Amino acid sequence: MASVATMRGHLTNSSLLRSDVLIDGKWKGAASGAKIDVEDPFTGQIVGSIPSLAADEVHGAIAAAETAFIPWSREMNRHRGALLRRWYELVMANQEDLARLITLENGKPLKEARAEIAYGAAFIEYYADEAGRIFGETIPPLVPGRQLLVEREPVGVCAAITPWNFPMAMLTRKIAPALAAGCTMLIKPASQTPLSALALLVLAEEAGIPAGVLNIVTGKASMIGDILTASPVIRKISFTGSTEIGAQLMAKSAPTIKRLSLELGGNAPLLIFDDADIDLAIETAMVAKFRNSGQSCVAANRIYVQRGIHDTFVKAFGDRVRAMSLGDGFDPATDIGPLIDEAGVAKVDEHLEDALSHGAEIVAGGKSQGGHMSPPTLVSGVSSKAALTREETFGPLAGVIQFETIDEGIRLANDTPFGLAAYFCSSSPATIAKASRGIESGMVGINTGLISTAVVPFGGVKMSGLGREGSRYGLDEYLNMKYICHAGL
Ligand code: NAP
């Protein structure tokens, strides 16, 4: 087996590593030569670079997507689906290399990166099939001699802006439905994790997706965001990222009345009720909290445990947290890799100190140990005034808060402006019915911390966003309804 050192950055298919962008079917750098470096969060070494495009180059990409729109939207749906299917097969054939690129640029353990490729590819596969199922409707008329039809048409040229935490899956769940619907697209990946996005486009090109249908722009985010929001050609923006930037994009899109999908921040609660199966509760907490080192929008940020099961849960959960291994994502033994940057580590430390200053106690772990390494940590006795109950920690810090009654647990879970994911563990049908209805959230996991899949509508309520990704509802985000009234029949 290859050593950790040789695995780092080694690709079987070296054509996947790019430092230029694909616009209108041509790979190119910035005319100015300006670049942004990409860093390995574990070693701090530069592992690649991307072009920092100028405004006219971003406008050029919009023009390419506009030109490609009419022919692509008029392609047979079956043909668009076949190209997506081919792309899916290429992504899965290159799963190991794509996973390595993600671990290299994001730091997550390689086993999680492999899982992200499979999860992300599932969106391409799903929408390859859905392309052939974009149906219209007939509506019975109220007067004779009329035919009332509803057709579904692609919304036009779309843009996707994505974050660094799931660099591949956040893209495919936007690109695949957009292309299936007949839209063309510009994608703007996070500057910290663009390498896997570029590799995805290498494979899209190889799959035969025509020039101009899928373009990638990289560079200064605010400049690109301003151009995309102001452009009358861009008919829709799909954004995944922070609520702050999402709100800015929404305001800036108002003058051109764009459609928006906003997958924003979360602050997920996990409730463990007295009647929960303790082993299931621990598994749920481990996955909901520590996947991707806690850097997930659906990460359980606040763990509320009912009094009767509290002490048993804290002890058993503490033992599991202590047993986790912190290290290099390329080391197969690693459970928790480096966080994306120093700001991410500083935020976790701040939340820990703040929780301790409000009376919490450390059960496992502790403060960061330099670099981007933040150890898996559990604190109990967390006050509801602590910052970690109010805002996303985005790191491997779990905080436990004790509660008394089912109603109190649900009230605490809802005490947030966010509503993306929520989880609870119980074996009582009555508690399950009450909590699943009472929790204000776009998604609810019962006795599981792993709820994301391509076939379900993923998305939030309240300040967690607008719209849904995945499932047939995710396709509707890229389709306009056209009502056609045919009279005189
Ligand atoms: P972010 O700072 O909002 O960045 C996300 C993307 O927006 C990046 O591509 C970034 O580009 C770009 N961006 C930054 N400023 C911009 C501007 N003024 N105009 C246009 N684009 C701009 O978020 P993040 O820190 O990368 O990601 C973490 C956040 O994403 C968390 O809040 C998390 O909960 C959320 N998230 C939500 C979901 C969901 O499905 N709801 C999924 C994953 C993550 P640069 O990288 O170049 O700065």
XYZ file of C-alpha atoms and ligand atoms in Angstrom:
537
model
C 0.000 0.000 0.000
C 1.235 3.524 -0.800
C 2.576 5.549 2.135
C 0.715 8.656 3.271
C 3.457 10.827 1.752
C 3.160 9.255 -1.711
C -0.628 9.289 -1.643
C -0.665 13.058 -1.061
C -1.487 14.633 -4.396
C -0.728 11.551 -6.471
C -3.262 11.152 -9.299
C -3.597 8.173 -11.609
C -5.177 10.447 -14.220
C -2.909 13.497 -14.163
C -5.076 15.347 -16.721
C -7.514 16.052 -13.863
C -5.190 18.570 -12.212
C -5.795 21.951 -13.930
C -4.692 25.487 -13.200
C -6.808 27.130 -15.920
C -10.550 27.536 -16.450
C -12.971 26.186 -19.065
C -14.893 28.885 -20.914
C -16.674 28.249 -24.200
C -14.935 24.901 -24.597
C -11.426 26.340 -24.238
C -9.085 25.998 -21.272
C -7.442 29.329 -20.496
C -5.698 31.354 -17.793
C -6.361 34.993 -16.919
C -5.055 37.309 -19.677
C -3.332 39.322 -16.922
C -1.602 36.183 -15.634
C -3.084 36.847 -12.160
C -3.510 33.706 -10.029
C -4.899 32.564 -6.694
C -2.911 29.875 -4.850
C -4.592 26.780 -3.457
C -3.279 25.493 -0.134
C -3.241 22.032 1.427
C -4.820 22.715 4.848
C -2.788 19.947 6.516
C 0.720 20.885 5.346
C 0.107 24.536 4.508
C 1.876 23.931 1.190
C 0.691 25.403 -2.111
C -0.725 22.546 -4.179
C -2.155 24.396 -7.150
C -3.409 27.689 -8.496
C -6.377 29.089 -10.387
C -6.743 32.133 -12.615
C -7.987 35.368 -11.090
C -10.146 36.491 -14.004
C -10.817 40.103 -14.934
C -14.367 41.474 -15.339
C -14.313 41.247 -19.159
C -13.368 37.554 -18.915
C -16.367 36.873 -16.673
C -18.589 38.740 -19.171
C -17.074 36.547 -21.892
C -18.156 33.420 -20.013
C -21.706 34.777 -19.691
C -21.771 35.444 -23.448
C -20.574 31.877 -24.148
C -23.327 30.403 -21.972
C -25.886 32.656 -23.684
C -24.813 31.498 -27.158
C -24.907 27.862 -26.092
C -28.365 28.150 -24.531
C -30.635 27.877 -27.604
C -29.028 24.764 -29.133
C -28.687 23.063 -25.734
C -32.263 23.795 -24.663
C -33.533 22.395 -28.000
C -31.563 19.167 -27.740
C -33.679 16.089 -27.195
C -34.076 15.604 -23.438
C -32.992 12.013 -23.936
C -29.707 13.206 -25.438
C -29.022 15.606 -22.566
C -29.733 12.730 -20.185
C -27.335 10.424 -22.066
C -24.504 12.973 -21.780
C -25.160 13.318 -18.044
C -25.118 9.527 -17.717
C -21.740 9.413 -19.485
C -20.439 12.160 -17.167
C -21.647 10.189 -14.130
C -19.790 7.097 -15.350
C -16.565 9.072 -15.851
C -16.854 10.646 -12.394
C -17.252 7.225 -10.780
C -14.399 5.786 -12.878
C -12.199 8.596 -11.501
C -13.592 8.456 -7.951
C -10.242 7.806 -6.274
C -8.443 10.687 -8.018
C -11.318 13.100 -7.396
C -11.383 12.070 -3.724
C -7.639 12.728 -3.448
C -8.072 16.188 -4.914
C -10.741 16.940 -2.310
C -8.584 15.698 0.571
C -5.677 17.714 -0.808
C -7.562 21.016 -1.013
C -10.131 20.582 1.775
C -8.336 18.303 4.279
C -11.242 15.915 4.944
C -10.371 12.241 5.551
C -9.985 10.340 2.283
C -12.799 7.918 3.216
C -15.164 10.911 3.559
C -13.898 12.386 0.282
C -14.676 9.096 -1.492
C -18.163 9.164 0.023
C -18.621 12.749 -1.196
C -17.768 11.720 -4.768
C -20.335 8.897 -4.644
C -22.946 11.229 -3.095
C -22.196 14.025 -5.584
C -22.193 11.667 -8.576
C -25.611 10.341 -7.516
C -27.108 13.746 -8.431
C -25.714 13.426 -11.956
C -27.111 9.909 -12.277
C -30.501 10.902 -10.865
C -30.950 13.897 -13.182
C -29.661 11.921 -16.183
C -32.862 9.894 -15.750
C -35.068 12.858 -14.812
C -34.155 14.702 -18.050
C -36.574 12.417 -19.876
C -39.365 13.024 -17.369
C -39.937 16.756 -17.758
C -43.670 16.537 -18.362
C -46.278 19.165 -19.145
C -49.940 19.168 -18.159
C -53.415 19.680 -19.607
C -56.063 21.462 -17.548
C -59.805 20.915 -18.196
C -61.180 24.246 -19.508
C -64.191 26.071 -17.979
C -65.584 27.031 -21.407
C -65.961 24.866 -24.542
C -63.584 25.050 -27.509
C -60.411 25.662 -25.516
C -57.338 23.656 -24.699
C -55.334 24.725 -21.646
C -51.757 23.492 -21.560
C -48.829 23.901 -19.203
C -45.360 23.401 -20.638
C -42.099 23.428 -18.724
C -39.186 25.375 -20.191
C -35.604 25.866 -18.984
C -35.149 29.183 -17.148
C -32.113 30.150 -19.273
C -28.511 30.897 -18.382
C -27.872 30.071 -14.699
C -25.001 30.630 -12.283
C -23.882 28.494 -9.346
C -21.758 29.765 -6.460
C -20.543 27.090 -4.047
C -18.637 26.711 -0.741
C -15.503 24.763 0.212
C -16.976 22.240 2.658
C -18.418 19.818 0.072
C -16.620 21.145 -3.013
C -17.869 18.479 -5.417
C -21.350 17.586 -4.200
C -22.476 21.209 -3.820
C -21.687 21.680 -7.513
C -23.246 18.533 -8.950
C -26.554 19.090 -7.174
C -26.822 22.389 -9.060
C -25.208 21.531 -12.400
C -27.001 18.217 -12.998
C -30.611 19.501 -12.713
C -29.716 22.705 -14.607
C -28.268 20.786 -17.552
C -31.051 18.195 -17.490
C -33.608 21.019 -17.702
C -31.830 22.539 -20.716
C -30.168 25.483 -18.959
C -26.564 26.469 -19.548
C -24.383 27.429 -16.614
C -21.464 29.347 -15.146
C -20.011 27.923 -11.970
C -17.942 29.789 -9.406
C -16.387 27.375 -6.887
C -14.916 28.436 -3.550
C -11.394 29.824 -4.016
C -10.030 27.458 -1.339
C -11.281 24.293 -3.114
C -11.411 24.816 -6.890
C -9.276 21.832 -7.964
C -12.014 19.206 -7.719
C -14.381 21.550 -9.592
C -11.895 21.922 -12.449
C -11.449 18.139 -12.548
C -15.226 17.703 -12.772
C -15.239 19.947 -15.837
C -12.416 17.965 -17.458
C -14.717 14.941 -17.191
C -17.813 16.864 -18.344
C -15.903 17.876 -21.473
C -14.778 14.274 -22.006
C -18.398 13.146 -21.631
C -19.279 15.334 -24.616
C -21.089 18.217 -22.932
C -20.858 20.872 -25.663
C -18.721 24.019 -25.534
C -20.335 26.905 -23.633
C -22.923 24.748 -21.847
C -20.826 24.520 -18.675
C -18.264 27.221 -17.907
C -16.178 27.920 -14.823
C -15.093 31.322 -13.541
C -12.620 31.899 -10.711
C -11.251 35.047 -9.123
C -12.359 37.805 -6.758
C -15.701 36.630 -5.385
C -17.299 40.047 -4.846
C -16.437 41.171 -8.408
C -17.809 37.955 -9.928
C -20.896 38.105 -7.685
C -21.601 41.708 -8.715
C -21.340 40.844 -12.420
C -23.564 37.766 -12.108
C -26.262 39.533 -10.074
C -26.324 42.617 -12.351
C -26.405 40.644 -15.614
C -29.824 40.510 -17.329
C -28.603 37.376 -19.180
C -28.279 35.356 -15.954
C -31.853 34.322 -15.161
C -31.114 32.375 -12.008
C -28.449 32.114 -9.324
C -28.127 29.052 -7.133
C -25.962 29.792 -4.112
C -24.730 27.590 -1.291
C -22.819 29.356 1.444
C -23.225 31.707 4.362
C -26.504 33.458 5.150
C -24.655 36.798 5.070
C -23.475 36.420 1.445
C -26.794 34.827 0.440
C -28.671 37.891 1.687
C -26.308 40.170 -0.249
C -26.825 38.191 -3.457
C -30.593 38.332 -2.953
C -30.548 42.134 -2.553
C -28.261 42.570 -5.564
C -30.451 40.285 -7.697
C -33.575 42.367 -7.043
C -33.101 44.878 -9.902
C -32.955 42.071 -12.494
C -35.712 39.971 -10.790
C -33.683 36.766 -10.841
C -34.788 33.419 -9.608
C -32.736 32.343 -6.621
C -32.017 29.137 -4.779
C -30.293 29.816 -1.475
C -28.823 26.972 0.571
C -27.541 28.875 3.590
C -26.276 28.362 7.098
C -27.815 26.069 9.687
C -27.728 25.617 13.442
C -29.064 22.076 13.702
C -30.400 20.776 17.014
C -30.148 17.120 18.047
C -32.641 16.076 20.734
C -32.074 12.863 22.679
C -35.274 11.916 24.493
C -35.313 9.693 27.599
C -36.724 6.728 25.671
C -33.989 6.769 22.989
C -31.907 3.671 22.257
C -28.580 4.762 23.729
C -26.389 3.092 21.052
C -28.444 4.625 18.258
C -28.290 8.005 19.994
C -24.484 7.868 20.200
C -24.182 6.847 16.521
C -26.559 9.648 15.535
C -24.563 12.206 17.507
C -21.232 11.002 16.081
C -22.359 11.300 12.461
C -24.485 14.423 12.871
C -21.701 16.265 14.698
C -18.353 15.032 13.407
C -18.764 14.318 9.685
C -16.374 16.580 7.759
C -14.888 17.629 11.138
C -18.161 19.401 11.924
C -17.786 21.683 8.892
C -21.230 20.947 7.546
C -24.336 23.090 7.197
C -26.366 20.172 8.591
C -23.970 19.499 11.506
C -25.660 19.102 14.898
C -24.525 22.251 16.636
C -26.607 21.904 19.796
C -27.208 18.542 21.495
C -30.144 18.636 23.917
C -30.396 15.576 26.172
C -33.360 14.804 28.436
C -32.535 14.482 32.148
C -33.205 10.731 32.524
C -30.659 9.683 29.873
C -28.297 12.657 30.219
C -25.478 11.221 32.377
C -25.364 7.868 30.544
C -25.293 9.647 27.168
C -22.560 12.128 28.141
C -20.305 9.376 29.489
C -20.705 7.076 26.462
C -20.472 9.943 23.943
C -17.350 11.270 25.719
C -15.683 7.837 25.388
C -16.376 7.810 21.625
C -15.146 11.384 21.139
C -11.933 10.607 23.044
C -11.312 7.575 20.791
C -11.373 9.645 17.578
C -8.112 10.288 15.818
C -7.049 13.763 14.657
C -4.581 13.946 11.775
C -3.773 13.991 8.091
C -6.776 13.254 5.855
C -4.549 10.974 3.753
C -3.883 8.729 6.793
C -6.503 5.942 6.786
C -6.619 6.091 10.614
C -7.774 9.727 10.638
C -11.315 10.546 11.721
C -10.904 14.320 12.002
C -8.730 16.170 9.483
C -7.523 19.759 9.590
C -10.072 22.573 9.458
C -10.106 24.638 6.289
C -8.209 27.645 7.693
C -7.019 29.429 10.822
C -10.190 31.498 11.060
C -12.161 28.257 11.284
C -9.947 27.003 14.140
C -10.169 30.357 15.940
C -13.979 30.249 15.806
C -14.073 26.794 17.423
C -11.686 27.966 20.170
C -13.838 31.058 20.763
C -16.989 28.943 21.061
C -15.221 26.612 23.498
C -13.947 29.449 25.699
C -17.330 31.153 25.599
C -19.133 27.916 26.628
C -16.642 27.411 29.516
C -17.094 31.008 30.648
C -20.857 30.304 30.832
C -20.274 27.303 33.138
C -19.734 24.356 30.744
C -17.248 21.564 31.556
C -14.897 19.719 29.204
C -15.706 15.985 28.943
C -13.262 15.196 26.099
C -10.775 17.116 23.940
C -9.905 20.774 24.419
C -8.391 23.771 22.641
C -6.678 23.663 19.257
C -3.070 22.545 19.038
C -1.724 24.932 16.418
C -2.002 24.854 12.640
C -5.422 23.933 11.380
C -5.894 21.117 13.897
C -8.893 21.361 16.164
C -9.392 18.255 18.349
C -12.753 16.519 18.661
C -14.209 18.017 21.828
C -17.263 17.469 24.019
C -18.521 19.907 26.647
C -21.487 19.377 28.939
C -23.546 21.757 31.059
C -23.716 24.296 28.219
C -25.816 27.393 28.946
C -28.412 28.447 26.376
C -26.635 31.838 26.437
C -23.445 30.271 25.002
C -22.522 31.271 21.428
C -22.429 27.627 20.318
C -26.188 27.364 20.833
C -26.851 30.497 18.753
C -24.507 30.340 15.740
C -22.791 27.695 13.609
C -19.535 26.484 15.189
C -18.448 24.748 11.963
C -15.914 22.569 13.745
C -15.547 19.418 15.877
C -16.926 20.910 19.112
C -20.063 19.260 20.532
C -22.016 20.923 23.320
C -24.602 19.128 25.482
C -27.490 20.937 27.145
C -29.860 19.158 29.549
C -33.654 19.532 29.293
C -36.653 18.256 31.259
C -39.800 17.836 29.150
C -40.586 17.051 25.492
C -42.186 20.481 25.043
C -39.120 22.205 26.488
C -36.853 20.239 24.116
C -38.889 21.252 21.078
C -38.989 24.892 22.236
C -35.184 24.937 22.642
C -34.703 23.301 19.215
C -36.805 26.047 17.601
C -35.084 28.895 19.448
C -33.026 29.952 16.411
C -33.513 32.035 13.271
C -32.227 29.045 11.238
C -34.111 25.941 10.080
C -32.061 23.666 7.830
C -31.727 20.240 9.490
C -32.836 18.894 12.878
C -32.396 15.466 14.432
C -33.898 13.597 17.324
C -33.712 10.135 18.880
C -36.670 8.406 20.472
C -38.356 5.008 20.415
C -41.831 6.304 21.306
C -44.302 6.745 18.401
C -46.056 9.557 20.288
C -42.812 11.492 20.896
C -41.713 10.904 17.293
C -45.014 12.264 15.944
C -44.960 15.280 18.265
C -41.325 16.225 17.650
C -41.321 15.699 13.885
C -44.338 18.020 13.558
C -43.202 20.522 16.167
C -39.682 21.159 14.887
C -39.317 24.128 12.508
C -36.866 22.800 9.955
C -36.630 21.900 6.278
C -35.320 18.406 7.113
C -35.696 16.115 10.110
C -33.652 12.990 10.884
C -35.200 10.536 13.344
C -32.756 8.063 14.930
C -30.152 8.935 12.271
C -27.634 11.682 11.674
C -27.224 10.936 7.983
C -30.153 12.200 5.902
C -28.705 13.620 2.658
C -29.257 11.711 -0.590
C -29.894 12.730 -4.197
C -33.509 11.553 -4.225
C -34.897 13.847 -1.492
C -35.576 17.611 -1.367
C -32.664 19.178 0.540
C -33.180 22.698 1.844
C -34.136 24.937 4.696
C -36.732 27.284 6.129
C -36.338 30.605 7.954
C -32.847 32.114 7.444
C -31.467 28.814 6.121
C -32.663 29.609 2.635
C -35.042 29.225 -0.260
C -35.665 26.380 -2.682
C -34.747 22.710 -2.689
C -31.945 20.660 -4.239
C -32.145 16.984 -5.164
C -35.277 14.986 -6.067
C -37.796 16.027 -8.728
C -38.317 19.292 -6.788
C -34.689 20.213 -7.472
C -35.427 20.083 -11.200
C -38.357 22.514 -10.840
C -35.851 25.135 -9.657
C -34.493 25.257 -13.233
C -37.832 25.199 -15.064
C -40.373 27.915 -15.835
C -44.029 27.059 -16.350
C -45.564 28.310 -19.566
C -49.374 28.369 -19.733
C -50.728 28.079 -23.300
C -54.398 28.805 -24.007
C -55.535 27.493 -27.396
C -58.997 28.859 -28.241
C -61.427 28.324 -31.148
C -61.238 24.530 -31.165
P -19.250 31.933 1.964
O -18.170 32.761 2.543
O -20.611 32.498 1.888
O -18.718 31.487 0.527
C -19.465 30.676 -0.320
C -19.175 31.033 -1.764
O -19.564 32.387 -1.980
C -17.705 30.934 -2.153
O -17.614 30.506 -3.488
C -17.235 32.381 -2.032
O -16.135 32.685 -2.861
C -18.471 33.096 -2.544
N -18.542 34.498 -2.154
C -17.969 35.125 -1.103
N -18.273 36.438 -1.129
C -19.050 36.644 -2.216
C -19.680 37.789 -2.788
N -19.591 39.008 -2.215
N -20.399 37.637 -3.926
C -20.506 36.422 -4.502
N -19.926 35.306 -4.012
C -19.227 35.411 -2.875
O -19.431 30.565 2.746
P -18.316 29.531 3.174
O -17.664 30.030 4.396
O -17.463 29.157 2.014
O -19.210 28.240 3.473
C -19.715 27.959 4.712
C -21.191 28.334 4.786
O -21.919 27.617 3.782
C -21.786 27.918 6.098
O -22.613 28.928 6.592
C -22.609 26.693 5.731
O -23.664 26.423 6.602
C -23.072 27.033 4.368
N -23.478 25.819 3.641
C -24.796 25.618 3.407
C -25.203 24.465 2.753
C -26.657 24.221 2.489
O -26.959 23.358 1.684
N -27.570 24.934 3.113
C -24.265 23.528 2.320
C -22.925 23.767 2.578
C -22.543 24.933 3.239
P -14.620 32.684 -2.298
O -14.356 31.302 -1.856
O -13.835 33.078 -3.489
O -14.579 33.675 -1.176
